[in-house]
């Protein structure tokens, strides 16, 4: 089926849904690289006119990746909740945007409708939104999950403590971990990207983190972000694995490039559940995504990168994860060229993930060869804080010395919490209070006020 719109006396035609969605997307380098971007701004605006008039219901029938050849498409179609969709079934994509921005739509309404929203619907409506819209809609939605603490509550912002080390040195990792804890970070997870794929090395890191957690009775969860097959081996060995991690994408072929499929993810989910290491709730999965991953694997099927990113969220929500985050600027300027494109993509990802019912975090980040800097990240972090982001990263000095990219620091987390009056997860906040690190208002205490228990922690 083709689509068309007239703008300024010129008739624009879009051959299929893939072309319509791609041409309606704000400019980004990845779509240009794939030959999918609109050639002119006029063509982009015309595509948005055509998209705005498209009935939401029509997106249930026109698939961007064929049902017969892609298990992600089959997952989206076969698990779609028609009853939840009924409330918005009469809307066009443009009408859906207006509905989302209406004062009548709040968290309860979005939670009720979320199972009826497909990734393509979320992607489509986001392409009609300005940044302000993306922030306003995302801020309405709170997705609450739990493991040893409760993440995503209103007025809370969690932080992943990311103590990566280029050689997985236990002393270096321990120092970074203690540094982050002293600044109130780590309630989302204490998560290490290992320097190698060694299962033995991952086991060593899991035991190290679990020892720290148990020694200080920290109500949080730990994770070594290794491949899901390694996690299955670690579980078989009886290692103290809390969360099972995996990078995922929006097509079957792209996930195959990651060495996973839905069956393997189900196996890993079931095995992690069987560990029964949680105390608050049984959300045991941690997923990372990023615009451009399918294109980089030559597995994008002619679909724009933002729509495919939303399709990755369909995979994530199938497994009730504790955490999902888009590593938005990590893949590089080939996919998101500069700070403007990174900021836009992050706001899209966060909003669309929330619409689909996910506990969305964002790694506010860029690579050193991108046309971006820390000022861009300061702006993005502030916008995401206003938008109600579930969690961000805490990296020593904002400079990940193992992955060689720039993210957000422990101090950045303190800044956004203090600025917006946000607090850590409640169980973690109580622990910080018991350690003498925060006051009753949830804010970190000045160094002069820290007591003996702080000194004990700092000297460990």
Coordinates of C-alpha atoms in Angstrom, one line a residue:
X1 CA 0.0 0.0 0.0
X2 CA 1.3 3.4 -0.9
X3 CA 0.7 6.8 0.9
X4 CA 0.7 10.3 -0.4
X5 CA 0.4 14.0 0.6
X6 CA 0.4 17.3 -1.2
X7 CA 2.6 20.1 0.2
X8 CA 3.1 23.5 -1.5
X9 CA 1.5 22.2 -4.7
X10 CA 3.9 19.2 -4.9
X11 CA 2.5 15.7 -4.6
X12 CA 4.7 13.4 -2.5
X13 CA 4.3 9.6 -2.7
X14 CA 5.6 7.0 -0.3
X15 CA 5.7 3.5 -1.6
X16 CA 5.0 1.6 1.6
X17 CA 4.9 2.0 5.4
X18 CA 8.6 1.6 5.8
X19 CA 9.3 4.5 3.4
X20 CA 6.6 6.6 5.1
X21 CA 8.0 6.1 8.6
X22 CA 11.6 6.6 7.4
X23 CA 10.8 9.9 5.6
X24 CA 8.8 11.2 8.6
X25 CA 11.7 10.7 10.9
X26 CA 13.8 13.7 12.1
X27 CA 17.1 13.8 10.3
X28 CA 19.8 11.4 11.6
X29 CA 23.0 10.1 10.1
X30 CA 22.1 6.4 10.3
X31 CA 19.1 6.8 8.1
X32 CA 21.2 8.8 5.6
X33 CA 23.8 6.0 5.7
X34 CA 21.1 3.5 5.0
X35 CA 19.6 5.6 2.1
X36 CA 16.3 5.9 4.0
X37 CA 16.1 9.5 5.0
X38 CA 13.9 12.1 3.2
X39 CA 15.9 14.0 0.6
X40 CA 14.5 17.3 1.6
X41 CA 12.8 18.9 4.6
X42 CA 9.7 19.4 2.5
X43 CA 9.5 15.7 1.8
X44 CA 9.9 15.1 5.5
X45 CA 7.0 17.4 6.4
X46 CA 4.8 15.8 3.7
X47 CA 5.5 12.4 5.1
X48 CA 4.4 13.7 8.5
X49 CA 1.2 15.0 7.0
X50 CA 0.5 11.6 5.5
X51 CA 1.4 9.8 8.7
X52 CA -0.8 12.0 10.8
X53 CA -3.8 11.0 8.8
X54 CA -3.0 7.3 9.0
X55 CA -5.5 5.3 11.2
X56 CA -3.8 3.6 14.1
X57 CA -5.6 0.4 13.3
X58 CA -4.0 0.2 9.9
X59 CA -0.6 -0.3 11.6
X60 CA -1.9 -3.7 12.8
X61 CA -2.1 -4.9 9.3
X62 CA 0.9 -3.4 7.5
X63 CA 4.1 -4.9 8.9
X64 CA 7.5 -3.3 8.3
X65 CA 9.2 -6.6 8.6
X66 CA 7.4 -9.7 7.2
X67 CA 5.5 -11.8 9.7
X68 CA 6.6 -15.0 8.0
X69 CA 10.3 -14.4 8.2
X70 CA 10.7 -12.5 11.5
X71 CA 10.0 -13.8 15.0
X72 CA 9.9 -10.2 16.4
X73 CA 7.0 -9.3 14.1
X74 CA 5.2 -12.5 15.1
X75 CA 5.7 -11.6 18.7
X76 CA 4.3 -8.1 18.2
X77 CA 1.3 -9.4 16.2
X78 CA 0.5 -12.5 18.3
X79 CA 0.7 -10.8 21.7
X80 CA -1.1 -7.6 20.8
X81 CA -3.9 -6.9 23.3
X82 CA -6.9 -6.0 21.3
X83 CA -9.0 -5.2 24.4
X84 CA -6.5 -2.6 25.6
X85 CA -6.3 -1.2 22.1
X86 CA -10.1 -0.6 21.9
X87 CA -9.8 2.7 23.8
X88 CA -7.6 4.2 21.1
X89 CA -8.7 2.2 18.0
X90 CA -10.7 5.0 16.5
X91 CA -7.7 7.4 16.4
X92 CA -5.4 8.4 13.6
X93 CA -1.7 8.7 14.4
X94 CA -2.1 12.5 14.7
X95 CA -5.2 12.0 16.9
X96 CA -3.1 9.7 19.0
X97 CA -0.6 12.4 19.6
X98 CA -3.4 14.8 20.7
X99 CA -4.9 12.1 22.9
X100 CA -1.5 11.5 24.6
X101 CA -1.0 15.2 25.3
X102 CA -4.6 15.6 26.7
X103 CA -4.9 16.4 30.4
X104 CA -7.4 13.6 30.6
X105 CA -4.6 11.0 30.0
X106 CA -2.6 10.2 33.0
X107 CA -0.4 7.3 34.3
X108 CA -3.4 5.1 35.0
X109 CA -4.9 5.5 31.5
X110 CA -1.5 4.9 29.9
X111 CA -0.9 1.8 32.0
X112 CA -4.3 0.5 30.9
X113 CA -3.7 1.2 27.2
X114 CA -0.1 0.3 27.0
X115 CA -0.5 -3.5 26.1
X116 CA -2.5 -2.3 23.1
X117 CA 0.2 0.0 21.7
X118 CA 2.5 -1.7 19.2
X119 CA 6.1 -0.5 18.6
X120 CA 5.1 0.8 15.2
X121 CA 2.4 2.9 16.8
X122 CA 4.8 4.3 19.4
X123 CA 7.4 5.1 16.7
X124 CA 4.9 6.7 14.4
X125 CA 3.4 9.0 16.9
X126 CA 6.9 10.0 18.2
X127 CA 7.8 11.2 14.7
X128 CA 5.0 13.8 14.9
X129 CA 6.2 15.1 18.3
X130 CA 8.5 18.0 19.1
X131 CA 10.9 17.4 22.0
X132 CA 8.5 19.2 24.3
X133 CA 5.8 16.6 23.5
X134 CA 8.1 13.7 24.1
X135 CA 9.0 15.0 27.5
X136 CA 5.4 15.8 28.5
X137 CA 4.1 12.4 27.5
X138 CA 7.0 10.4 29.1
X139 CA 6.6 12.4 32.3
X140 CA 3.1 11.1 32.8
X141 CA 4.1 7.5 32.9
X142 CA 5.7 5.7 35.8
X143 CA 6.7 2.0 35.4
X144 CA 7.5 0.4 38.7
X145 CA 9.7 -2.7 39.0
X146 CA 11.6 -4.4 41.8
X147 CA 14.3 -6.8 42.9
X148 CA 15.9 -6.0 46.2
X149 CA 14.5 -2.4 46.0
X150 CA 11.7 -0.6 44.2
X151 CA 12.6 1.3 41.0
X152 CA 10.5 3.8 39.1
X153 CA 8.4 5.4 41.7
X154 CA 7.2 9.0 41.4
X155 CA 9.8 11.5 42.7
X156 CA 12.6 8.9 42.4
X157 CA 15.6 8.6 40.1
X158 CA 17.9 5.6 40.3
X159 CA 21.5 5.3 39.1
X160 CA 23.4 2.3 37.7
X161 CA 26.8 2.3 39.4
X162 CA 29.2 1.4 36.5
X163 CA 32.6 0.6 37.9
X164 CA 34.2 -0.8 34.7
X165 CA 37.9 -1.4 34.6
X166 CA 40.1 -2.1 31.5
X167 CA 41.6 -5.3 33.1
X168 CA 38.8 -6.2 35.4
X169 CA 41.1 -5.5 38.3
X170 CA 39.2 -6.2 41.6
X171 CA 40.9 -3.4 43.5
X172 CA 40.1 -0.8 40.8
X173 CA 36.5 -2.1 40.6
X174 CA 36.1 -2.0 44.4
X175 CA 37.5 1.5 44.6
X176 CA 35.0 2.8 42.0
X177 CA 32.1 0.9 43.6
X178 CA 32.8 2.4 47.0
X179 CA 33.2 5.9 45.4
X180 CA 29.8 5.6 43.8
X181 CA 28.1 4.3 46.9
X182 CA 29.5 7.2 48.9
X183 CA 27.7 9.5 46.4
X184 CA 24.4 7.8 46.6
X185 CA 24.7 5.8 43.4
X186 CA 23.9 2.1 42.8
X187 CA 20.3 1.7 43.5
X188 CA 19.4 0.7 40.0
X189 CA 22.2 -1.9 39.9
X190 CA 25.9 -2.2 40.4
X191 CA 26.7 -3.4 36.9
X192 CA 30.1 -4.2 35.4
X193 CA 30.8 -4.5 31.7
X194 CA 33.6 -7.1 31.8
X195 CA 36.7 -6.6 29.8
X196 CA 36.6 -10.2 28.4
X197 CA 34.1 -12.9 27.6
X198 CA 35.6 -15.2 30.2
X199 CA 33.0 -17.1 32.3
X200 CA 35.6 -17.6 35.0
X201 CA 36.3 -13.8 35.0
X202 CA 32.6 -13.0 35.2
X203 CA 32.2 -15.4 38.1
X204 CA 35.0 -13.6 40.0
X205 CA 33.3 -10.3 39.4
X206 CA 29.9 -11.6 40.6
X207 CA 31.5 -12.9 43.8
X208 CA 33.3 -9.6 44.3
X209 CA 30.1 -7.6 44.0
X210 CA 28.1 -10.0 46.1
X211 CA 30.7 -9.8 48.9
X212 CA 30.5 -6.0 48.9
X213 CA 26.7 -6.1 48.9
X214 CA 26.4 -8.6 51.7
X215 CA 29.2 -7.0 53.8
X216 CA 27.3 -3.7 54.0
X217 CA 23.8 -5.1 53.7
X218 CA 23.1 -3.0 50.6
X219 CA 19.5 -3.3 49.3
X220 CA 20.4 -3.4 45.6
X221 CA 21.2 -5.8 42.9
X222 CA 24.4 -6.7 41.0
X223 CA 25.1 -7.7 37.4
X224 CA 28.0 -8.6 35.2
X225 CA 26.9 -7.6 31.7
X226 CA 28.1 -10.7 29.9
X227 CA 26.4 -12.6 27.1
X228 CA 23.2 -14.5 28.1
X229 CA 24.9 -17.9 27.4
X230 CA 27.6 -17.0 29.9
X231 CA 24.9 -16.1 32.4
X232 CA 23.3 -19.5 31.9
X233 CA 26.7 -21.1 32.6
X234 CA 27.2 -19.0 35.7
X235 CA 23.8 -20.0 37.0
X236 CA 24.7 -23.7 36.4
X237 CA 27.9 -23.1 38.4
X238 CA 25.9 -21.6 41.3
X239 CA 27.4 -18.1 41.0
X240 CA 25.5 -15.3 42.8
X241 CA 23.8 -13.9 39.7
X242 CA 21.0 -11.5 40.4
X243 CA 20.1 -10.1 37.0
X244 CA 20.5 -11.6 33.6
X245 CA 21.7 -9.1 31.0
X246 CA 21.5 -9.1 27.2
X247 CA 21.7 -6.5 24.4
X248 CA 18.7 -6.8 22.1
X249 CA 17.5 -5.4 18.8
X250 CA 14.3 -5.1 16.8
X251 CA 14.7 -7.8 14.2
X252 CA 15.3 -11.5 14.3
X253 CA 18.3 -11.2 12.1
X254 CA 19.9 -8.4 14.3
X255 CA 19.3 -10.5 17.4
X256 CA 20.9 -13.4 15.7
X257 CA 23.9 -11.2 15.3
X258 CA 23.9 -10.8 19.0
X259 CA 23.8 -14.6 19.3
X260 CA 20.3 -14.7 20.8
X261 CA 16.7 -15.5 19.9
X262 CA 13.4 -15.4 21.8
X263 CA 13.8 -19.1 22.9
X264 CA 17.2 -18.5 24.4
X265 CA 16.0 -15.4 26.2
X266 CA 13.0 -17.4 27.7
X267 CA 15.4 -20.0 28.9
X268 CA 17.6 -17.4 30.5
X269 CA 14.7 -15.7 32.1
X270 CA 13.3 -18.9 33.6
X271 CA 16.8 -20.0 34.9
X272 CA 17.3 -16.6 36.5
X273 CA 13.9 -16.7 38.1
X274 CA 14.7 -20.1 39.5
X275 CA 17.6 -18.6 41.5
X276 CA 15.1 -16.7 43.7
X277 CA 17.6 -14.1 44.8
X278 CA 15.1 -11.2 45.0
X279 CA 13.3 -9.9 48.1
X280 CA 10.9 -7.2 46.7
X281 CA 9.8 -8.4 43.3
X282 CA 10.9 -10.9 40.6
X283 CA 11.9 -8.6 37.8
X284 CA 15.2 -10.4 36.9
X285 CA 16.2 -9.2 33.4
X286 CA 18.3 -6.2 32.3
X287 CA 18.3 -5.2 28.6
X288 CA 20.2 -2.7 26.7
X289 CA 19.3 -1.3 23.2
X290 CA 20.5 1.4 20.9
X291 CA 19.4 3.1 17.7
X292 CA 21.5 1.8 14.8
X293 CA 22.2 -1.7 16.1
X294 CA 20.2 -3.4 13.4
X295 CA 21.7 -1.3 10.6
X296 CA 25.2 -2.0 11.9
X297 CA 24.4 -5.8 11.6
X298 CA 23.0 -5.2 8.1
X299 CA 19.7 -6.6 9.5
X300 CA 17.4 -3.5 9.2
X301 CA 15.2 -4.7 6.3
X302 CA 15.0 -1.1 5.0
X303 CA 13.4 0.2 8.2
X304 CA 14.5 3.4 9.9
X305 CA 16.6 3.0 13.0
X306 CA 14.1 4.6 15.4
X307 CA 11.2 2.3 14.4
X308 CA 13.5 -0.7 14.9
X309 CA 14.6 0.6 18.3
X310 CA 10.9 0.5 19.3
X311 CA 10.6 -3.0 18.1
X312 CA 13.4 -4.0 20.4
X313 CA 11.2 -2.8 23.3
X314 CA 8.6 -5.4 22.2
X315 CA 11.2 -8.0 23.0
X316 CA 12.1 -6.5 26.3
X317 CA 8.5 -6.2 27.6
X318 CA 7.9 -9.8 27.0
X319 CA 10.2 -10.6 29.9
X320 CA 9.1 -8.1 32.5
X321 CA 12.6 -6.6 33.0
X322 CA 13.8 -4.7 36.0
X323 CA 15.8 -2.3 33.8
X324 CA 15.9 -1.3 30.1
X325 CA 18.2 1.4 28.8
X326 CA 19.1 2.8 25.5
X327 CA 22.8 3.4 25.2
X328 CA 21.8 6.3 23.0
X329 CA 25.1 7.8 21.7
X330 CA 27.4 4.7 22.2
X331 CA 27.2 3.2 18.7
X332 CA 28.7 6.4 17.2
X333 CA 28.3 9.3 14.8
X334 CA 27.6 7.1 11.9
X335 CA 24.1 6.6 13.4
X336 CA 23.6 9.7 15.6
X337 CA 26.0 12.4 14.3
X338 CA 25.9 15.2 16.8
X339 CA 24.5 16.4 20.1
X340 CA 21.3 17.5 18.5
X341 CA 20.6 14.1 17.0
X342 CA 21.6 12.3 20.3
X343 CA 19.3 14.4 22.4
X344 CA 16.4 13.9 20.0
X345 CA 16.9 10.1 19.8
X346 CA 17.2 9.8 23.6
X347 CA 13.9 11.6 24.2
X348 CA 12.2 9.4 21.5
X349 CA 13.6 6.2 23.0
X350 CA 12.6 7.2 26.5
X351 CA 9.1 8.2 25.6
X352 CA 8.4 5.2 23.3
X353 CA 9.7 2.8 25.9
X354 CA 7.4 4.3 28.5
X355 CA 4.5 4.1 26.2
X356 CA 5.2 0.4 25.8
X357 CA 5.3 -0.1 29.5
X358 CA 9.0 -0.4 30.1
X359 CA 11.2 0.9 33.0
X360 CA 13.3 3.1 30.7
X361 CA 16.7 4.4 31.6
X362 CA 19.1 6.2 29.3
X363 CA 22.8 6.0 29.1
X364 CA 23.4 9.8 28.4
X365 CA 26.5 9.3 26.4
X366 CA 28.6 9.9 23.3
X367 CA 31.8 8.6 21.7
X368 CA 34.9 10.8 21.4
X369 CA 34.6 11.0 17.6
X370 CA 31.0 12.4 17.7
X371 CA 30.2 16.0 17.2
X372 CA 29.0 16.3 20.8
X373 CA 30.4 17.3 24.2
X374 CA 29.5 17.2 27.9
X375 CA 27.4 20.4 27.6
X376 CA 25.1 18.4 25.3
X377 CA 24.9 15.6 27.9
X378 CA 24.2 18.1 30.6
X379 CA 21.2 19.4 28.6
X380 CA 20.0 15.9 27.8
X381 CA 20.3 14.7 31.5
X382 CA 18.3 17.7 32.6
X383 CA 15.6 17.1 30.0
X384 CA 15.4 13.4 30.9
X385 CA 15.1 14.2 34.6
X386 CA 12.1 16.4 33.8
X387 CA 10.7 13.6 31.7
X388 CA 10.8 11.2 34.6
X389 CA 13.6 8.9 33.4
X390 CA 13.8 5.8 35.5
X391 CA 17.6 5.6 35.8
X392 CA 20.9 6.9 34.4
X393 CA 24.5 5.9 34.6
X394 CA 27.0 6.7 37.2
X395 CA 30.6 6.4 35.8
X396 CA 33.7 7.6 37.7
X397 CA 34.4 11.0 36.2
X398 CA 31.9 10.4 33.4
X399 CA 34.7 8.7 31.5
X400 CA 34.5 5.0 31.0
X401 CA 38.1 3.9 30.8
X402 CA 37.2 0.4 29.6
X403 CA 34.5 1.1 27.0
X404 CA 36.2 4.4 26.0
X405 CA 33.2 6.6 25.8
X406 CA 31.7 9.5 27.8
X407 CA 28.7 9.1 30.0
X408 CA 27.4 10.7 33.2
X409 CA 29.3 10.8 36.5
X410 CA 28.3 10.2 40.2
X411 CA 28.4 14.0 40.5
X412 CA 26.0 14.4 37.6
X413 CA 23.5 12.1 39.4
X414 CA 23.8 14.3 42.5
X415 CA 23.2 17.4 40.4
X416 CA 19.9 16.1 38.8
X417 CA 18.6 14.7 42.0
X418 CA 19.2 17.9 43.9
X419 CA 18.0 20.2 41.1
X420 CA 14.6 18.3 40.7
X421 CA 14.2 17.1 44.3
X422 CA 14.5 13.5 43.2
X423 CA 15.5 10.7 45.6
X424 CA 17.0 7.2 45.3
X425 CA 14.9 4.0 45.5
X426 CA 13.2 4.0 49.0
X427 CA 15.0 0.9 50.3
X428 CA 18.3 2.2 49.2
X429 CA 17.6 5.6 50.6
X430 CA 17.0 4.1 54.0
X431 CA 20.3 2.3 53.8
X432 CA 22.1 5.5 52.9
X433 CA 20.5 7.1 56.0
X434 CA 21.6 4.2 58.2
X435 CA 25.2 4.7 56.8
X436 CA 25.0 8.4 57.7
X437 CA 25.3 9.4 54.1
X438 CA 22.0 11.2 53.6
X439 CA 19.7 13.3 55.8
X440 CA 16.0 12.9 56.3
X441 CA 15.3 15.0 53.1
X442 CA 17.1 12.3 51.1
X443 CA 20.0 14.7 50.1
X444 CA 23.6 13.7 50.6
X445 CA 25.2 15.2 53.7
X446 CA 28.1 17.6 53.5
X447 CA 31.5 15.9 54.2
X448 CA 31.8 17.7 57.5
X449 CA 28.6 16.0 58.8
X450 CA 29.6 12.4 57.9
X451 CA 30.1 10.2 60.9
X452 CA 32.0 7.1 61.9
X453 CA 30.0 4.7 59.7
X454 CA 30.9 6.7 56.6
X455 CA 34.6 6.5 57.5
X456 CA 34.3 2.8 58.0
X457 CA 32.8 2.5 54.5
X458 CA 35.3 4.8 53.0
X459 CA 38.2 2.9 54.4
X460 CA 37.0 -0.5 53.2

